[in-house]
Amino acid sequence: MLEDLYLMINKSYLSGFSFYVPDTVLTNNDLEKMVDTNEEWIISRTGIRQRHIAENQACSDLAFHASTQALEKAKIKSDQLTHIINATFTPDAYVPNAACVLMEKIGTKGIPAMDINAACTGFIYGMELARSLCALHPEAKILLVASEVVSSRINIQDRSTRVLFGDGAGACVVSRQPFSPEVQSCYIQDIMLKADGSLSDLLTVKGGGSAHPMLLGQTVTDSFFVQMEGREVFKHAVRSMQSICLEILEKNNISAEQIDLFIPHQANIRIIEALAKKMEIKQENLFINVQDYGNTSAASVPIALADAWEKGRIKPGNLVLLVAFGGGFTWGASLIQF
Ligand code: UT7
């Protein structure tokens, strides 16, 4: 296809994978004291042991820490950046966008800075946007961040969502050329994105949006927070991630056994294991860190990618498959070659 040929000529690379999570850790035992839940339920139903929670830190603060590390690892200065893309559904404010706040914090100006919202698929959507910008601008050096303070949109009385989510950020730099040989980079071989708005009511944060405006003096209601039909979302997550993985593998003439590391969105260990079983992915080729961070929405995939790299789970020459699913519904997959 013409599009594939174009992308072969206009390759793009990810460098400087980094992540940051806030210091405060909320364990399952802590949660037992706050809502009607228990460690056994949380571990058996989700695999989550702890999550990190931001205290007096906004989306741009978490993004700042992850971005500073990413720039350092990619060995570039913030004033060399050409674009900033921040994937989030929990920005500091409606206006300004969190990417503009971040830009001031990292000390650059005069380049485009935008937030995008594709819920938990935000990082992979951001990758596609970044590589399109690379194709258009040969000198592009794009800071791609996914940063979420999900706790700011969780009803602290709702046990069904409170135990699941955590806060964090992941960042990298996207460019048309890999940087110097001592900077670890990977080539973006392919990306596929999908969405289905007909199922949007299964996972929402409606309150405060223009369809559900907050009125002066009105107290916050449930709709202000994440609301999810967990069982339904679970089924769609497994089905959609499986089908997009099969599609991207088939398109690239790759079999699942050729994937060295499979990095899925970290929402629930049961979703990850069900997906791995259907895809016949062996445990040693599967990366899981949901036990440590919970579901950090858009930040989950870049946190897992950077964590896998730091833990030595990715070696030069490895082929990695990223896949995510989230509200909207949105889902996406990417093949990256180290
Ligand atoms: O990030 C992208 C999208 N998000 C996801 O992918 C999440 C998808 N969904 C899930 O991960 C799972 O559906 C959950 C973890 C949210 C829930 O697990 P489940 O096995 O689907 O449980 P359930 O919602 O069917 O609830 C089972 C029971 C219910 O009690 P009854 O009605 O059977 O008496 C719930 O009230 O578990 C109860 N329950 C809890 N019990 C203790 C729900 N939350 C809790 C809790 N502690 N925190």
Short mmCIF file of C-alpha atoms and ligand atoms in Angstrom, two decimals:
data_model
loop_
_atom_site.label_atom_id
_atom_site.label_comp_id
_atom_site.label_asym_id
_atom_site.label_seq_id
_atom_site.Cartn_x
_atom_site.Cartn_y
_atom_site.Cartn_z
CA MET A 1 0.00 0.00 0.00
CA LEU A 2 1.08 3.57 -0.68
CA GLU A 3 0.77 4.42 3.02
CA ASP A 4 3.15 1.57 3.99
CA LEU A 5 5.66 2.62 1.35
CA TYR A 6 5.50 6.19 2.61
CA LEU A 7 6.09 5.08 6.19
CA MET A 8 8.97 2.82 5.11
CA ILE A 9 10.71 5.84 3.64
CA ASN A 10 9.71 8.05 6.56
CA LYS A 11 10.70 5.79 9.43
CA SER A 12 10.32 6.92 13.02
CA TYR A 13 11.96 5.88 16.25
CA LEU A 14 11.25 6.00 19.98
CA SER A 15 14.09 6.89 22.36
CA GLY A 16 14.60 7.63 26.04
CA PHE A 17 11.76 5.50 27.46
CA SER A 18 11.21 6.67 31.05
CA PHE A 19 8.55 6.65 33.71
CA TYR A 20 7.67 8.32 36.97
CA VAL A 21 5.20 7.43 39.69
CA PRO A 22 4.41 9.56 42.77
CA ASP A 23 5.97 8.57 46.12
CA THR A 24 2.76 7.78 47.99
CA VAL A 25 1.88 4.09 47.85
CA LEU A 26 -1.63 2.85 48.57
CA THR A 27 -1.61 -0.85 49.46
CA ASN A 28 -4.54 -3.24 49.54
CA ASN A 29 -4.28 -3.24 53.34
CA ASP A 30 -4.60 0.57 53.32
CA LEU A 31 -7.72 0.25 51.15
CA GLU A 32 -9.26 -2.30 53.53
CA LYS A 33 -9.40 0.51 56.09
CA MET A 34 -11.04 2.95 53.66
CA VAL A 35 -13.73 0.98 51.79
CA ASP A 36 -15.56 -2.33 52.12
CA THR A 37 -12.96 -4.49 50.38
CA ASN A 38 -10.28 -7.01 51.18
CA GLU A 39 -6.83 -8.01 50.01
CA GLU A 40 -7.99 -11.45 48.87
CA TRP A 41 -10.72 -9.99 46.58
CA ILE A 42 -8.40 -7.40 45.08
CA ILE A 43 -5.57 -9.83 44.36
CA SER A 44 -7.73 -12.65 43.05
CA ARG A 45 -9.91 -10.37 40.85
CA THR A 46 -7.26 -7.91 39.64
CA GLY A 47 -3.71 -9.01 40.56
CA ILE A 48 -3.06 -5.53 41.98
CA ARG A 49 -1.05 -5.31 45.23
CA GLN A 50 -0.42 -1.56 45.37
CA ARG A 51 -0.81 1.64 43.38
CA HIS A 52 0.94 5.05 43.55
CA ILE A 53 -1.22 8.08 44.28
CA ALA A 54 -0.41 11.75 43.55
CA GLU A 55 -0.71 14.13 46.47
CA ASN A 56 -0.60 17.80 45.50
CA GLN A 57 0.78 16.84 42.09
CA ALA A 58 -1.06 17.44 38.82
CA CYS A 59 -0.82 15.70 35.46
CA SER A 60 1.91 18.10 34.25
CA ASP A 61 3.99 17.46 37.39
CA LEU A 62 4.10 13.71 36.79
CA ALA A 63 4.70 14.39 33.08
CA PHE A 64 7.58 16.73 34.02
CA HIS A 65 9.44 14.04 35.96
CA ALA A 66 9.00 11.40 33.25
CA SER A 67 9.90 13.90 30.48
CA THR A 68 13.04 15.18 32.19
CA GLN A 69 14.35 11.62 32.41
CA ALA A 70 13.34 10.90 28.80
CA LEU A 71 15.19 13.97 27.50
CA GLU A 72 18.25 13.07 29.54
CA LYS A 73 18.27 9.49 28.24
CA ALA A 74 17.71 10.64 24.64
CA LYS A 75 20.50 13.20 25.20
CA ILE A 76 18.52 16.12 23.91
CA LYS A 77 17.70 19.49 25.44
CA SER A 78 14.14 20.73 25.80
CA ASP A 79 14.83 23.64 23.41
CA GLN A 80 15.61 21.10 20.65
CA LEU A 81 12.06 19.70 20.80
CA THR A 82 9.75 20.45 17.88
CA HIS A 83 6.42 19.27 19.34
CA ILE A 84 4.92 18.13 22.65
CA ILE A 85 2.08 15.59 22.78
CA ASN A 86 0.58 14.60 26.11
CA ALA A 87 -1.96 11.78 26.28
CA THR A 88 -4.31 12.11 29.25
CA PHE A 89 -7.92 12.15 30.38
CA THR A 90 -6.94 13.87 33.64
CA PRO A 91 -5.25 17.14 32.55
CA ASP A 92 -4.41 19.86 35.10
CA ALA A 93 -7.32 21.94 33.72
CA TYR A 94 -9.55 22.27 30.65
CA VAL A 95 -7.54 25.32 29.63
CA PRO A 96 -4.59 25.53 29.42
CA ASN A 97 -3.88 22.04 28.21
CA ALA A 98 -1.38 20.09 30.33
CA ALA A 99 1.16 20.01 27.46
CA CYS A 100 1.40 23.83 27.63
CA VAL A 101 1.88 23.71 31.41
CA LEU A 102 4.51 20.98 30.92
CA MET A 103 6.31 23.02 28.26
CA GLU A 104 6.81 25.85 30.73
CA LYS A 105 8.06 23.40 33.38
CA ILE A 106 10.67 21.81 31.09
CA GLY A 107 11.71 25.25 29.83
CA THR A 108 10.76 25.53 26.19
CA LYS A 109 8.34 27.64 24.15
CA GLY A 110 7.30 28.49 20.61
CA ILE A 111 6.50 24.92 19.49
CA PRO A 112 3.10 23.19 19.27
CA ALA A 113 1.97 21.57 22.54
CA MET A 114 -1.22 19.52 22.68
CA ASP A 115 -3.12 17.07 24.85
CA ILE A 116 -4.92 14.12 23.29
CA ASN A 117 -7.55 11.94 24.95
CA ALA A 118 -8.02 8.32 23.91
CA ALA A 119 -8.37 7.10 27.52
CA CYS A 120 -6.14 4.07 28.21
CA THR A 121 -5.11 3.83 24.52
CA GLY A 122 -3.76 7.40 24.60
CA PHE A 123 -0.07 6.53 24.32
CA ILE A 124 -0.52 4.38 21.20
CA TYR A 125 -2.76 7.06 19.65
CA GLY A 126 0.01 9.55 20.51
CA MET A 127 2.61 7.34 18.80
CA GLU A 128 0.57 7.41 15.58
CA LEU A 129 0.20 11.17 15.75
CA ALA A 130 3.92 11.57 16.46
CA ARG A 131 5.04 9.36 13.60
CA SER A 132 2.69 11.22 11.22
CA LEU A 133 4.33 14.48 12.32
CA CYS A 134 7.75 12.86 11.75
CA ALA A 135 6.72 11.98 8.20
CA LEU A 136 5.73 15.62 7.64
CA HIS A 137 8.68 17.23 9.42
CA PRO A 138 12.01 15.43 8.81
CA GLU A 139 13.71 17.25 11.71
CA ALA A 140 10.94 16.46 14.22
CA LYS A 141 11.94 15.66 17.80
CA ILE A 142 8.67 15.06 19.56
CA LEU A 143 8.24 14.68 23.29
CA LEU A 144 5.51 12.05 23.70
CA VAL A 145 4.18 11.77 27.25
CA ALA A 146 1.24 9.97 28.78
CA SER A 147 0.44 11.26 32.24
CA GLU A 148 -2.53 10.50 34.44
CA VAL A 149 -3.75 11.49 37.88
CA VAL A 150 -6.63 9.02 37.69
CA SER A 151 -7.15 9.38 41.44
CA SER A 152 -8.49 12.91 40.79
CA ARG A 153 -11.47 11.30 39.00
CA ILE A 154 -12.11 8.36 41.33
CA ASN A 155 -15.02 8.33 43.75
CA ILE A 156 -13.29 7.45 47.01
CA GLN A 157 -16.47 5.70 48.19
CA ASP A 158 -16.69 3.44 45.13
CA ARG A 159 -14.81 0.23 45.95
CA SER A 160 -15.26 -1.18 42.48
CA THR A 161 -13.08 1.51 40.87
CA ARG A 162 -11.00 2.75 43.79
CA VAL A 163 -8.96 -0.44 44.06
CA LEU A 164 -8.12 -0.54 40.34
CA PHE A 165 -6.49 2.72 39.40
CA GLY A 166 -3.17 4.43 40.10
CA ASP A 167 -1.32 7.57 39.00
CA GLY A 168 1.83 7.84 36.90
CA ALA A 169 3.49 9.02 33.70
CA GLY A 170 5.60 7.56 30.92
CA ALA A 171 7.57 9.51 28.31
CA CYS A 172 9.85 9.12 25.30
CA VAL A 173 11.11 11.12 22.32
CA VAL A 174 9.89 10.31 18.80
CA SER A 175 12.12 11.24 15.86
CA ARG A 176 12.74 10.45 12.20
CA GLN A 177 16.31 9.27 12.90
CA PRO A 178 17.64 7.29 15.85
CA PHE A 179 19.90 9.48 18.01
CA SER A 180 23.58 8.71 18.69
CA PRO A 181 24.49 4.99 19.02
CA GLU A 182 24.70 5.20 22.83
CA VAL A 183 21.02 6.25 23.00
CA GLN A 184 18.74 3.21 23.04
CA SER A 185 16.07 3.53 20.34
CA CYS A 186 13.48 1.31 18.73
CA TYR A 187 11.95 1.53 15.29
CA ILE A 188 8.16 1.85 15.05
CA GLN A 189 7.38 -0.92 12.60
CA ASP A 190 3.60 -0.52 12.58
CA ILE A 191 0.64 0.96 14.47
CA MET A 192 -3.07 0.14 14.24
CA LEU A 193 -5.82 2.13 15.93
CA LYS A 194 -9.56 1.52 16.33
CA ALA A 195 -12.57 3.00 18.12
CA ASP A 196 -16.27 2.26 18.64
CA GLY A 197 -18.45 5.05 20.04
CA SER A 198 -21.56 2.88 20.27
CA LEU A 199 -20.19 1.32 23.48
CA SER A 200 -19.12 4.58 25.10
CA ASP A 201 -21.58 4.36 28.02
CA LEU A 202 -19.78 1.32 29.47
CA LEU A 203 -16.87 3.45 30.68
CA THR A 204 -17.38 7.16 31.32
CA VAL A 205 -16.39 10.30 33.20
CA LYS A 206 -19.27 12.53 32.16
CA GLY A 207 -19.65 15.17 34.85
CA GLY A 208 -18.21 18.58 34.08
CA GLY A 209 -18.23 18.01 30.31
CA SER A 210 -20.32 20.28 28.08
CA ALA A 211 -23.07 17.64 27.88
CA HIS A 212 -23.16 17.50 31.68
CA PRO A 213 -21.97 20.92 32.85
CA MET A 214 -21.32 21.71 36.48
CA LEU A 215 -23.57 24.49 37.70
CA LEU A 216 -22.52 27.14 40.18
CA GLY A 217 -23.06 25.89 43.71
CA GLN A 218 -23.86 22.33 42.58
CA THR A 219 -22.28 19.55 44.60
CA VAL A 220 -20.23 16.93 42.82
CA THR A 221 -22.21 13.85 41.80
CA ASP A 222 -21.16 10.30 40.82
CA SER A 223 -20.97 11.27 37.15
CA PHE A 224 -17.93 13.42 37.89
CA PHE A 225 -15.94 10.21 38.50
CA VAL A 226 -14.97 7.12 36.52
CA GLN A 227 -18.02 4.92 36.07
CA MET A 228 -17.55 1.50 34.59
CA GLU A 229 -19.54 -1.64 33.82
CA GLY A 230 -16.55 -3.77 34.81
CA ARG A 231 -17.68 -7.16 33.48
CA GLU A 232 -18.74 -5.80 30.09
CA VAL A 233 -15.55 -3.74 29.73
CA PHE A 234 -13.54 -6.83 30.63
CA LYS A 235 -15.10 -8.89 27.81
CA HIS A 236 -14.66 -6.15 25.21
CA ALA A 237 -11.08 -5.50 26.33
CA VAL A 238 -10.02 -9.12 25.80
CA ARG A 239 -11.90 -9.46 22.49
CA SER A 240 -10.73 -6.18 20.98
CA MET A 241 -7.09 -6.50 22.03
CA GLN A 242 -6.96 -10.05 20.69
CA SER A 243 -8.44 -9.07 17.33
CA ILE A 244 -6.14 -6.05 16.83
CA CYS A 245 -3.07 -8.11 17.80
CA LEU A 246 -4.00 -10.78 15.27
CA GLU A 247 -4.62 -8.10 12.63
CA ILE A 248 -1.31 -6.30 13.10
CA LEU A 249 0.61 -9.60 13.18
CA GLU A 250 -1.08 -10.81 10.01
CA LYS A 251 -0.49 -7.52 8.21
CA ASN A 252 3.23 -7.76 9.05
CA ASN A 253 3.51 -11.51 8.30
CA ILE A 254 4.61 -12.20 11.85
CA SER A 255 3.46 -15.06 14.06
CA ALA A 256 2.79 -14.63 17.79
CA GLU A 257 5.82 -16.90 18.53
CA GLN A 258 8.09 -14.34 16.88
CA ILE A 259 7.17 -11.70 19.47
CA ASP A 260 9.97 -11.46 22.05
CA LEU A 261 7.95 -9.41 24.49
CA PHE A 262 4.24 -8.72 24.64
CA ILE A 263 3.39 -5.54 26.61
CA PRO A 264 -0.37 -5.15 27.10
CA HIS A 265 -2.25 -2.36 28.88
CA GLN A 266 -2.03 -3.11 32.60
CA ALA A 267 -5.69 -2.99 33.69
CA ASN A 268 -6.22 -6.36 35.33
CA ILE A 269 -4.05 -9.48 35.48
CA ARG A 270 -7.05 -11.60 34.47
CA ILE A 271 -7.50 -9.57 31.27
CA ILE A 272 -3.78 -9.89 30.49
CA GLU A 273 -3.74 -13.63 31.17
CA ALA A 274 -6.93 -14.26 29.17
CA LEU A 275 -5.45 -12.36 26.24
CA ALA A 276 -2.10 -14.17 26.49
CA LYS A 277 -3.90 -17.52 26.58
CA LYS A 278 -5.94 -16.73 23.48
CA MET A 279 -2.82 -15.46 21.71
CA GLU A 280 -0.75 -18.46 22.95
CA ILE A 281 1.86 -16.10 24.40
CA LYS A 282 4.18 -17.84 26.87
CA GLN A 283 4.66 -16.38 30.36
CA GLU A 284 8.32 -15.58 29.63
CA ASN A 285 7.25 -13.44 26.66
CA LEU A 286 4.68 -11.49 28.65
CA PHE A 287 5.34 -8.34 30.67
CA ILE A 288 3.16 -7.68 33.72
CA ASN A 289 3.60 -4.91 36.32
CA VAL A 290 -0.07 -4.25 37.20
CA GLN A 291 0.70 -5.63 40.70
CA ASP A 292 2.90 -2.59 41.42
CA TYR A 293 1.06 0.29 39.76
CA GLY A 294 -2.57 -0.69 39.15
CA ASN A 295 -4.27 0.72 36.05
CA THR A 296 -2.64 4.06 35.19
CA SER A 297 -4.78 4.53 32.06
CA ALA A 298 -2.82 6.14 29.18
CA ALA A 299 0.41 5.97 31.21
CA SER A 300 0.16 2.20 31.63
CA VAL A 301 1.80 1.17 28.32
CA PRO A 302 4.77 3.62 28.43
CA ILE A 303 5.33 2.83 32.13
CA ALA A 304 5.37 -0.89 31.31
CA LEU A 305 7.67 -0.31 28.31
CA ALA A 306 10.19 1.70 30.37
CA ASP A 307 9.91 -0.73 33.31
CA ALA A 308 10.50 -3.73 31.00
CA TRP A 309 13.56 -1.99 29.54
CA GLU A 310 14.96 -1.13 32.99
CA LYS A 311 14.43 -4.69 34.19
CA GLY A 312 16.39 -6.06 31.21
CA ARG A 313 13.34 -7.79 29.74
CA ILE A 314 14.01 -6.17 26.33
CA LYS A 315 17.27 -6.89 24.48
CA PRO A 316 18.66 -5.27 21.35
CA GLY A 317 17.10 -6.98 18.32
CA ASN A 318 13.85 -7.81 20.16
CA LEU A 319 10.44 -7.41 18.56
CA VAL A 320 7.87 -6.02 21.01
CA LEU A 321 4.08 -5.86 20.66
CA LEU A 322 2.25 -3.10 22.55
CA VAL A 323 -1.55 -3.25 22.87
CA ALA A 324 -4.10 -1.19 24.78
CA PHE A 325 -7.84 -0.78 25.28
CA GLY A 326 -9.84 1.97 26.96
CA GLY A 327 -12.93 4.15 27.25
CA GLY A 328 -14.54 5.36 24.06
CA PHE A 329 -14.06 2.50 23.31
CA THR A 330 -10.61 2.95 21.83
CA TRP A 331 -7.99 0.29 21.20
CA GLY A 332 -4.69 0.05 19.40
CA ALA A 333 -1.53 -1.98 18.88
CA SER A 334 2.02 -1.26 17.80
CA LEU A 335 4.97 -3.39 16.73
CA ILE A 336 8.30 -1.93 17.77
CA GLN A 337 11.70 -3.29 16.81
CA PHE A 338 14.70 -2.79 19.13
O1 UT7 B 1 -8.52 0.44 31.61
C1 UT7 B 1 -9.44 0.03 30.66
C2 UT7 B 1 -10.66 -0.48 31.11
N1 UT7 B 1 -10.81 -1.11 32.39
C3 UT7 B 1 -10.73 -2.42 32.50
O2 UT7 B 1 -10.26 -3.10 31.64
C4 UT7 B 1 -11.35 -3.06 33.72
C5 UT7 B 1 -12.26 -4.20 33.29
N2 UT7 B 1 -12.97 -4.88 34.36
C6 UT7 B 1 -12.36 -5.55 35.38
O3 UT7 B 1 -11.15 -5.55 35.50
C7 UT7 B 1 -13.24 -6.32 36.32
O4 UT7 B 1 -14.54 -6.43 35.81
C8 UT7 B 1 -13.31 -5.71 37.77
C9 UT7 B 1 -11.98 -5.91 38.46
C10 UT7 B 1 -13.64 -4.25 37.67
C11 UT7 B 1 -14.36 -6.42 38.59
O5 UT7 B 1 -14.12 -7.81 38.62
P1 UT7 B 1 -15.35 -8.83 38.34
O6 UT7 B 1 -14.82 -10.18 38.51
O7 UT7 B 1 -15.89 -8.46 36.98
O8 UT7 B 1 -16.32 -8.49 39.51
P2 UT7 B 1 -17.81 -7.90 39.45
O9 UT7 B 1 -17.81 -6.48 39.05
O10 UT7 B 1 -18.66 -8.83 38.67
O11 UT7 B 1 -18.22 -7.99 40.98
C12 UT7 B 1 -18.26 -9.25 41.68
C13 UT7 B 1 -18.61 -8.97 43.13
C14 UT7 B 1 -19.83 -8.06 43.30
O12 UT7 B 1 -20.56 -8.52 44.40
P3 UT7 B 1 -21.89 -9.42 44.19
O13 UT7 B 1 -22.81 -8.55 43.39
O14 UT7 B 1 -21.43 -10.63 43.46
O15 UT7 B 1 -22.33 -9.68 45.60
C15 UT7 B 1 -19.23 -6.72 43.62
O16 UT7 B 1 -20.08 -5.90 44.38
O17 UT7 B 1 -17.53 -8.29 43.75
C16 UT7 B 1 -18.03 -7.13 44.44
N3 UT7 B 1 -16.96 -6.12 44.43
C17 UT7 B 1 -16.03 -6.06 45.41
N4 UT7 B 1 -15.85 -6.77 46.52
C18 UT7 B 1 -14.79 -6.45 47.30
C19 UT7 B 1 -16.71 -5.15 43.52
N5 UT7 B 1 -15.63 -4.45 43.87
C20 UT7 B 1 -15.19 -4.99 45.05
C21 UT7 B 1 -14.12 -4.69 45.90
N6 UT7 B 1 -13.95 -5.43 47.00
N7 UT7 B 1 -13.26 -3.71 45.64
#
